Short mmCIF file of C-alpha atoms and ligand atoms in Angstrom, two decimals:
data_model
loop_
_atom_site.label_atom_id
_atom_site.label_comp_id
_atom_site.label_asym_id
_atom_site.label_seq_id
_atom_site.Cartn_x
_atom_site.Cartn_y
_atom_site.Cartn_z
CA MET W 189 0.03 -0.22 -0.01
CA ARG W 190 1.62 2.81 -0.96
CA LEU W 191 -0.44 5.61 0.36
CA LYS W 192 -1.08 3.58 4.65
CA ASP W 193 -1.74 6.37 6.73
CA LYS W 194 -2.32 9.37 4.43
CA VAL W 195 -4.50 11.48 3.75
CA ALA W 196 -6.48 12.86 0.81
CA ILE W 197 -9.42 15.00 0.09
CA VAL W 198 -11.26 14.61 -3.64
CA THR W 199 -13.10 17.48 -4.34
CA GLY W 200 -15.87 16.90 -6.84
CA GLY W 201 -15.27 13.22 -5.17
CA GLY W 202 -19.27 11.86 -5.18
CA VAL W 203 -19.62 10.98 -8.92
CA GLY W 204 -17.78 9.95 -12.47
CA ILE W 205 -13.77 10.09 -12.23
CA GLY W 206 -13.50 12.11 -8.86
CA LYS W 207 -15.56 8.71 -7.71
CA ALA W 208 -12.67 6.53 -8.92
CA TYR W 209 -9.99 8.75 -7.67
CA ALA W 210 -11.24 8.57 -3.70
CA HIS W 211 -11.68 4.52 -4.44
CA GLY W 212 -8.40 4.10 -5.66
CA LEU W 213 -6.77 6.47 -3.51
CA ALA W 214 -8.25 4.31 -0.59
CA LYS W 215 -7.46 0.67 -2.26
CA GLU W 216 -3.31 2.43 -1.31
CA GLY W 217 -4.12 2.75 1.95
CA ALA W 218 -4.77 6.42 2.55
CA LYS W 219 -7.93 7.75 4.68
CA VAL W 220 -10.62 9.98 2.24
CA VAL W 221 -12.33 12.67 2.45
CA VAL W 222 -14.91 12.52 -0.17
CA ALA W 223 -16.32 16.18 -1.24
CA ASP W 224 -18.68 17.18 -3.53
CA ILE W 225 -21.71 19.79 -3.94
CA GLN W 226 -23.47 16.55 -4.39
CA ASP W 227 -23.60 14.73 -0.72
CA THR W 228 -25.64 12.08 -1.31
CA GLU W 229 -23.22 10.77 -3.60
CA ALA W 230 -20.04 11.85 -1.23
CA GLN W 231 -22.12 9.75 1.43
CA LYS W 232 -22.31 7.22 -1.11
CA VAL W 233 -18.48 6.94 -2.20
CA ALA W 234 -17.41 7.02 1.47
CA ALA W 235 -20.04 4.35 2.44
CA ASP W 236 -18.95 2.43 0.25
CA ILE W 237 -14.96 2.20 0.68
CA LYS W 238 -15.83 1.36 4.38
CA ALA W 239 -17.63 -1.53 3.15
CA ALA W 240 -14.59 -2.06 1.56
CA GLY W 241 -12.26 -2.29 4.80
CA GLY W 242 -10.98 1.72 3.87
CA GLU W 243 -11.30 5.22 5.75
CA ALA W 244 -13.45 7.93 4.73
CA ILE W 245 -15.67 10.94 5.31
CA ALA W 246 -18.03 12.45 3.58
CA VAL W 247 -18.38 16.17 3.30
CA ALA W 248 -20.38 18.87 1.99
CA VAL W 249 -18.64 21.69 -0.12
CA ASP W 250 -19.27 24.11 -2.88
CA VAL W 251 -15.10 25.06 -3.98
CA THR W 252 -16.11 28.14 -4.79
CA SER W 253 -17.33 29.44 -1.17
CA PRO W 254 -13.88 30.29 1.00
CA GLU W 255 -16.66 29.77 4.14
CA LYS W 256 -17.13 25.99 2.78
CA THR W 257 -13.26 24.69 1.43
CA GLN W 258 -12.81 25.96 4.86
CA ALA W 259 -15.14 23.62 6.22
CA MET W 260 -13.82 21.10 4.61
CA ALA W 261 -10.27 21.33 5.74
CA ALA W 262 -10.91 21.59 9.22
CA ALA W 263 -13.58 18.19 8.41
CA ALA W 264 -10.17 16.66 7.75
CA LEU W 265 -7.83 17.56 10.65
CA LYS W 266 -10.93 16.45 13.06
CA ALA W 267 -11.39 12.74 12.31
CA TYR W 268 -8.21 11.92 10.09
CA GLY W 269 -5.50 14.63 12.63
CA ARG W 270 -4.08 15.72 8.95
CA ILE W 271 -4.15 16.57 4.83
CA ASP W 272 -0.79 14.82 3.17
CA ILE W 273 -3.45 15.27 -0.93
CA LEU W 274 -5.84 16.82 -2.33
CA VAL W 275 -6.52 16.33 -5.29
CA ASN W 276 -8.34 19.05 -7.22
CA ASN W 277 -11.30 17.48 -9.09
CA ALA W 278 -14.19 19.14 -9.39
CA GLY W 279 -15.08 20.90 -11.71
CA LEU W 280 -18.02 22.10 -14.21
CA TYR W 281 -17.64 20.00 -17.64
CA SER W 282 -20.81 17.13 -17.67
CA ALA W 283 -23.19 20.39 -16.65
CA LEU W 284 -21.99 21.95 -19.11
CA LYS W 285 -23.15 22.42 -22.66
CA LYS W 286 -20.37 23.02 -26.22
CA LYS W 287 -21.90 26.62 -27.57
CA PRO W 288 -20.42 28.85 -29.66
CA PHE W 289 -18.69 31.82 -27.54
CA MET W 290 -20.65 33.96 -28.78
CA ASP W 291 -23.09 32.16 -27.95
CA ILE W 292 -22.31 31.95 -23.75
CA ASP W 293 -23.72 33.58 -21.83
CA PRO W 294 -21.53 35.92 -19.15
CA ASP W 295 -22.73 34.03 -16.65
CA GLU W 296 -22.34 31.47 -16.93
CA TRP W 297 -17.82 31.78 -18.17
CA ASP W 298 -18.29 33.77 -14.52
CA ARG W 299 -19.29 30.11 -13.40
CA VAL W 300 -16.74 27.90 -15.46
CA MET W 301 -14.29 29.68 -14.03
CA ALA W 302 -15.87 30.34 -10.84
CA VAL W 303 -15.70 26.24 -10.35
CA ASN W 304 -12.68 25.56 -12.44
CA VAL W 305 -10.09 27.99 -11.44
CA LYS W 306 -11.18 29.58 -8.39
CA GLY W 307 -12.28 27.36 -6.36
CA LEU W 308 -8.64 25.39 -6.34
CA TRP W 309 -7.34 28.78 -5.13
CA HIS W 310 -9.82 28.68 -2.39
CA CYS W 311 -9.07 24.78 -1.63
CA VAL W 312 -5.46 25.03 -1.94
CA LYS W 313 -5.31 27.55 0.44
CA ALA W 314 -7.98 25.18 2.84
CA VAL W 315 -5.22 22.80 2.89
CA TYR W 316 -1.65 25.18 2.49
CA PRO W 317 -1.32 25.45 6.38
CA ALA W 318 -2.08 21.95 7.85
CA MET W 319 0.70 21.19 4.49
CA LYS W 320 2.84 24.23 5.26
CA GLN W 321 3.21 22.08 9.10
CA GLN W 322 4.08 19.11 7.88
CA HIS W 323 6.48 20.04 6.19
CA LYS W 324 5.30 17.99 2.96
CA GLY W 325 2.63 17.76 0.56
CA LYS W 326 0.95 16.37 -2.72
CA ILE W 327 -1.78 18.82 -4.73
CA ILE W 328 -3.06 17.66 -7.48
CA ASN W 329 -5.09 19.32 -9.87
CA ILE W 330 -6.96 17.96 -13.20
CA SER W 331 -6.73 20.09 -16.27
CA SER W 332 -7.33 18.29 -19.09
CA GLY W 333 -5.89 17.62 -22.75
CA THR W 334 -8.25 19.99 -24.76
CA THR W 335 -5.93 23.04 -23.38
CA GLN W 336 -3.33 20.99 -25.97
CA GLY W 337 -6.14 20.37 -28.45
CA GLY W 338 -7.90 23.20 -28.66
CA THR W 339 -11.48 22.38 -28.60
CA PRO W 340 -13.84 24.13 -29.95
CA ASN W 341 -17.07 25.00 -28.43
CA PHE W 342 -15.95 25.27 -25.68
CA LEU W 343 -13.66 28.35 -24.95
CA HIS W 344 -15.25 29.57 -20.95
CA TYR W 345 -13.46 25.17 -20.27
CA VAL W 346 -11.21 24.98 -22.68
CA SER W 347 -9.51 29.20 -21.14
CA SER W 348 -10.07 27.72 -17.26
CA LYS W 349 -8.15 24.36 -18.04
CA GLY W 350 -5.21 26.06 -19.64
CA ALA W 351 -5.76 28.20 -16.59
CA VAL W 352 -5.25 24.70 -14.01
CA ILE W 353 -1.58 24.75 -15.86
CA SER W 354 -0.63 28.42 -15.46
CA PHE W 355 -1.76 27.94 -11.41
CA THR W 356 0.19 24.73 -10.96
CA ARG W 357 3.31 25.87 -12.52
CA ALA W 358 3.35 29.35 -10.68
CA LEU W 359 1.77 27.78 -7.16
CA ALA W 360 4.83 24.61 -7.45
CA ARG W 361 7.19 28.03 -7.63
CA GLU W 362 5.48 29.17 -3.84
CA VAL W 363 4.83 26.51 -2.52
CA GLY W 364 8.01 24.09 -3.46
CA GLY W 365 9.60 25.90 0.06
CA ASP W 366 7.30 24.41 2.24
CA ASN W 367 8.20 20.60 0.45
CA ILE W 368 4.76 20.93 -1.45
CA CYS W 369 4.48 19.13 -4.63
CA VAL W 370 1.71 20.98 -7.16
CA ASN W 371 1.23 19.06 -10.30
CA SER W 372 -1.82 18.74 -12.99
CA ILE W 373 -2.80 15.96 -15.10
CA MET W 374 -4.49 16.71 -18.93
CA PRO W 375 -7.27 13.08 -19.52
CA GLY W 376 -8.31 13.07 -22.65
CA LEU W 377 -11.98 12.77 -23.21
CA THR W 378 -13.50 10.43 -20.86
CA ILE W 379 -16.17 8.19 -20.16
CA SER W 380 -17.13 9.19 -17.48
CA GLY W 381 -20.84 8.69 -16.21
CA PRO W 382 -23.95 9.35 -17.37
CA ASN W 383 -24.22 12.89 -18.26
CA GLN W 384 -21.61 12.90 -20.96
CA GLU W 385 -24.27 12.56 -23.53
CA GLY W 386 -24.69 16.18 -23.41
CA VAL W 387 -21.26 17.72 -24.19
CA THR W 388 -19.61 14.40 -26.24
CA SER W 389 -20.81 12.73 -28.94
CA ALA W 390 -21.14 9.26 -30.12
CA GLU W 391 -18.78 10.23 -33.55
CA GLN W 392 -16.60 12.52 -30.88
CA LEU W 393 -15.51 9.66 -29.90
CA ALA W 394 -15.58 7.09 -32.77
CA ASP W 395 -13.11 10.92 -33.52
CA ARG W 396 -11.12 10.61 -30.58
CA ARG W 397 -10.70 6.93 -30.58
CA LYS W 398 -8.70 7.15 -34.56
CA SER W 399 -7.08 10.05 -33.01
CA ARG W 400 -4.65 8.41 -30.11
CA ALA W 401 -1.89 6.28 -30.24
CA LEU W 402 -4.03 4.01 -27.74
CA GLN W 403 -6.87 3.38 -30.47
CA ARG W 404 -9.90 2.96 -27.57
CA ASP W 405 -12.32 4.58 -25.27
CA GLN W 406 -10.61 6.08 -21.69
CA TYR W 407 -12.62 5.50 -18.39
CA PRO W 408 -11.83 6.80 -14.86
CA ALA W 409 -10.11 3.83 -14.74
CA ASP W 410 -7.42 4.48 -16.59
CA LEU W 411 -6.90 8.31 -14.38
CA VAL W 412 -6.08 6.30 -11.04
CA GLY W 413 -2.41 5.05 -11.49
CA THR W 414 -1.33 9.07 -12.82
CA VAL W 415 -3.39 9.97 -9.24
CA ILE W 416 -1.74 7.60 -7.14
CA PHE W 417 1.65 8.29 -8.76
CA LEU W 418 1.26 11.79 -7.98
CA ALA W 419 -0.17 11.21 -4.64
CA SER W 420 3.24 9.04 -3.41
CA ASP W 421 5.95 8.97 -1.88
CA ASP W 422 7.04 8.18 -5.94
CA SER W 423 7.36 10.93 -6.84
CA ASP W 424 8.40 13.41 -4.08
CA PHE W 425 11.22 15.14 -6.70
CA MET W 426 8.33 15.82 -9.19
CA THR W 427 6.48 19.06 -8.99
CA GLY W 428 5.43 21.64 -11.88
CA GLN W 429 3.96 19.30 -14.12
CA ALA W 430 1.34 18.77 -16.74
CA ILE W 431 1.01 15.62 -17.24
CA GLY W 432 -0.97 13.26 -20.44
CA VAL W 433 -2.80 11.09 -19.81
CA ASP W 434 -5.54 9.51 -22.60
CA GLY W 435 -3.83 7.43 -24.47
CA GLY W 436 -1.19 9.79 -26.88
CA GLN W 437 -3.53 12.08 -29.00
CA HIS W 438 -1.03 14.14 -27.85
CA MET W 439 2.73 14.07 -26.94
CA HIS W 440 4.48 16.37 -25.36
N1 NAD B 221 -15.21 13.42 -18.29
C1 NAD B 221 -13.79 14.11 -19.31
O1 NAD B 221 -13.21 13.91 -20.41
C2 NAD B 221 -12.85 15.00 -18.70
C3 NAD B 221 -11.83 15.06 -19.75
C4 NAD B 221 -10.72 15.82 -19.02
C5 NAD B 221 -10.72 16.35 -17.28
N2 NAD B 221 -12.12 16.48 -16.82
C6 NAD B 221 -12.18 17.09 -15.46
O2 NAD B 221 -11.83 15.62 -14.80
C7 NAD B 221 -12.83 16.21 -13.79
C8 NAD B 221 -13.55 15.48 -13.44
O3 NAD B 221 -14.66 15.52 -14.59
P1 NAD B 221 -16.13 14.27 -14.54
O4 NAD B 221 -16.05 13.72 -15.63
O5 NAD B 221 -15.69 13.54 -13.44
O6 NAD B 221 -16.79 15.74 -14.27
P2 NAD B 221 -18.35 15.71 -13.82
O7 NAD B 221 -18.95 17.01 -14.70
O8 NAD B 221 -19.60 14.51 -14.08
O9 NAD B 221 -17.75 16.09 -12.12
C9 NAD B 221 -17.74 16.97 -11.95
C10 NAD B 221 -17.71 16.59 -10.40
O10 NAD B 221 -17.42 18.50 -9.91
C11 NAD B 221 -18.55 18.21 -8.41
N3 NAD B 221 -18.67 19.41 -8.29
C12 NAD B 221 -19.01 20.63 -9.43
N4 NAD B 221 -19.20 21.45 -9.01
C13 NAD B 221 -18.83 22.34 -7.84
C14 NAD B 221 -18.62 23.00 -6.01
N5 NAD B 221 -19.77 24.20 -6.79
N6 NAD B 221 -17.70 22.59 -5.91
C15 NAD B 221 -17.63 21.26 -5.54
N7 NAD B 221 -17.85 20.03 -6.68
C16 NAD B 221 -18.16 20.75 -7.13
C17 NAD B 221 -19.17 17.56 -9.14
O11 NAD B 221 -21.04 17.25 -8.13
C18 NAD B 221 -19.21 16.11 -9.70
O12 NAD B 221 -18.93 15.51 -8.81
C19 NAD B 221 -13.36 17.58 -13.51
O13 NAD B 221 -12.59 18.44 -13.47
C20 NAD B 221 -13.24 17.70 -15.79
O14 NAD B 221 -13.06 19.50 -16.35
C21 NAD B 221 -12.59 15.41 -16.83
#
């Protein structure tokens, strides 16, 4: 078990890819704080982890709220006494519809930035004091392969995920002295749940298969190993990186 006695917060851990991260980290021995705006889903994931012999709690959080993210970190510390890993996975993705940039409503643009960019900052601020005190921490920010391909008709989303890469690099420089590693992952198009149909058509999935070196669909399980690696001591000298996990669609 590579994460025995580590405490991990997974935002957006109640459904989709975040749920797979929560289960994967727990299987490696981490105590997992499943944090999601979808409270009931987070509770189900925590219960499933416990039923499988792992350790987890669920916390309701809206990552756009400084108070709620502080409360999330406080709940982690109350339950487990430390915070070793933050997976900044919560995002507006399957809730969005693709549309030409001229048709994006300014409020929708602001909401995407508030969750996908500012939300990461709130979560980092909430966990930083504990990581600083421990003189160790792992922050994993979920970006997207769309930043490399420039996916059209998704301008707010792609812009927000590009910001995640810059955020990762600049933050890595600021917290390196605290021995905190900050990295990002750029997942390829991943079949993450029933809401996927809203964002992706069957044709797009077929196109994506053809554009990959490994020509198959991508699933949440394909991303879990990279998160575990970045959360573990095996990656202690890696920081500020953006790692593509997309079956070789983009090669950096
Ligand atoms: N599915 C893909 O193809 C794909 C590809 C690249 C990157 N990603 C990214 O991976 C992450 C997970 O993707 P997914 O497909 O599971 O997405 P999803 O839309 O199914 O899940 C997003 C999660 O974030 C949570 N969330 C949304 N707003 C929140 C808020 N304000 N506070 C707290 N939680 C909130 C949701 O409840 C949900 O659990 C997202 O950041 C997404 O942008 C997904």
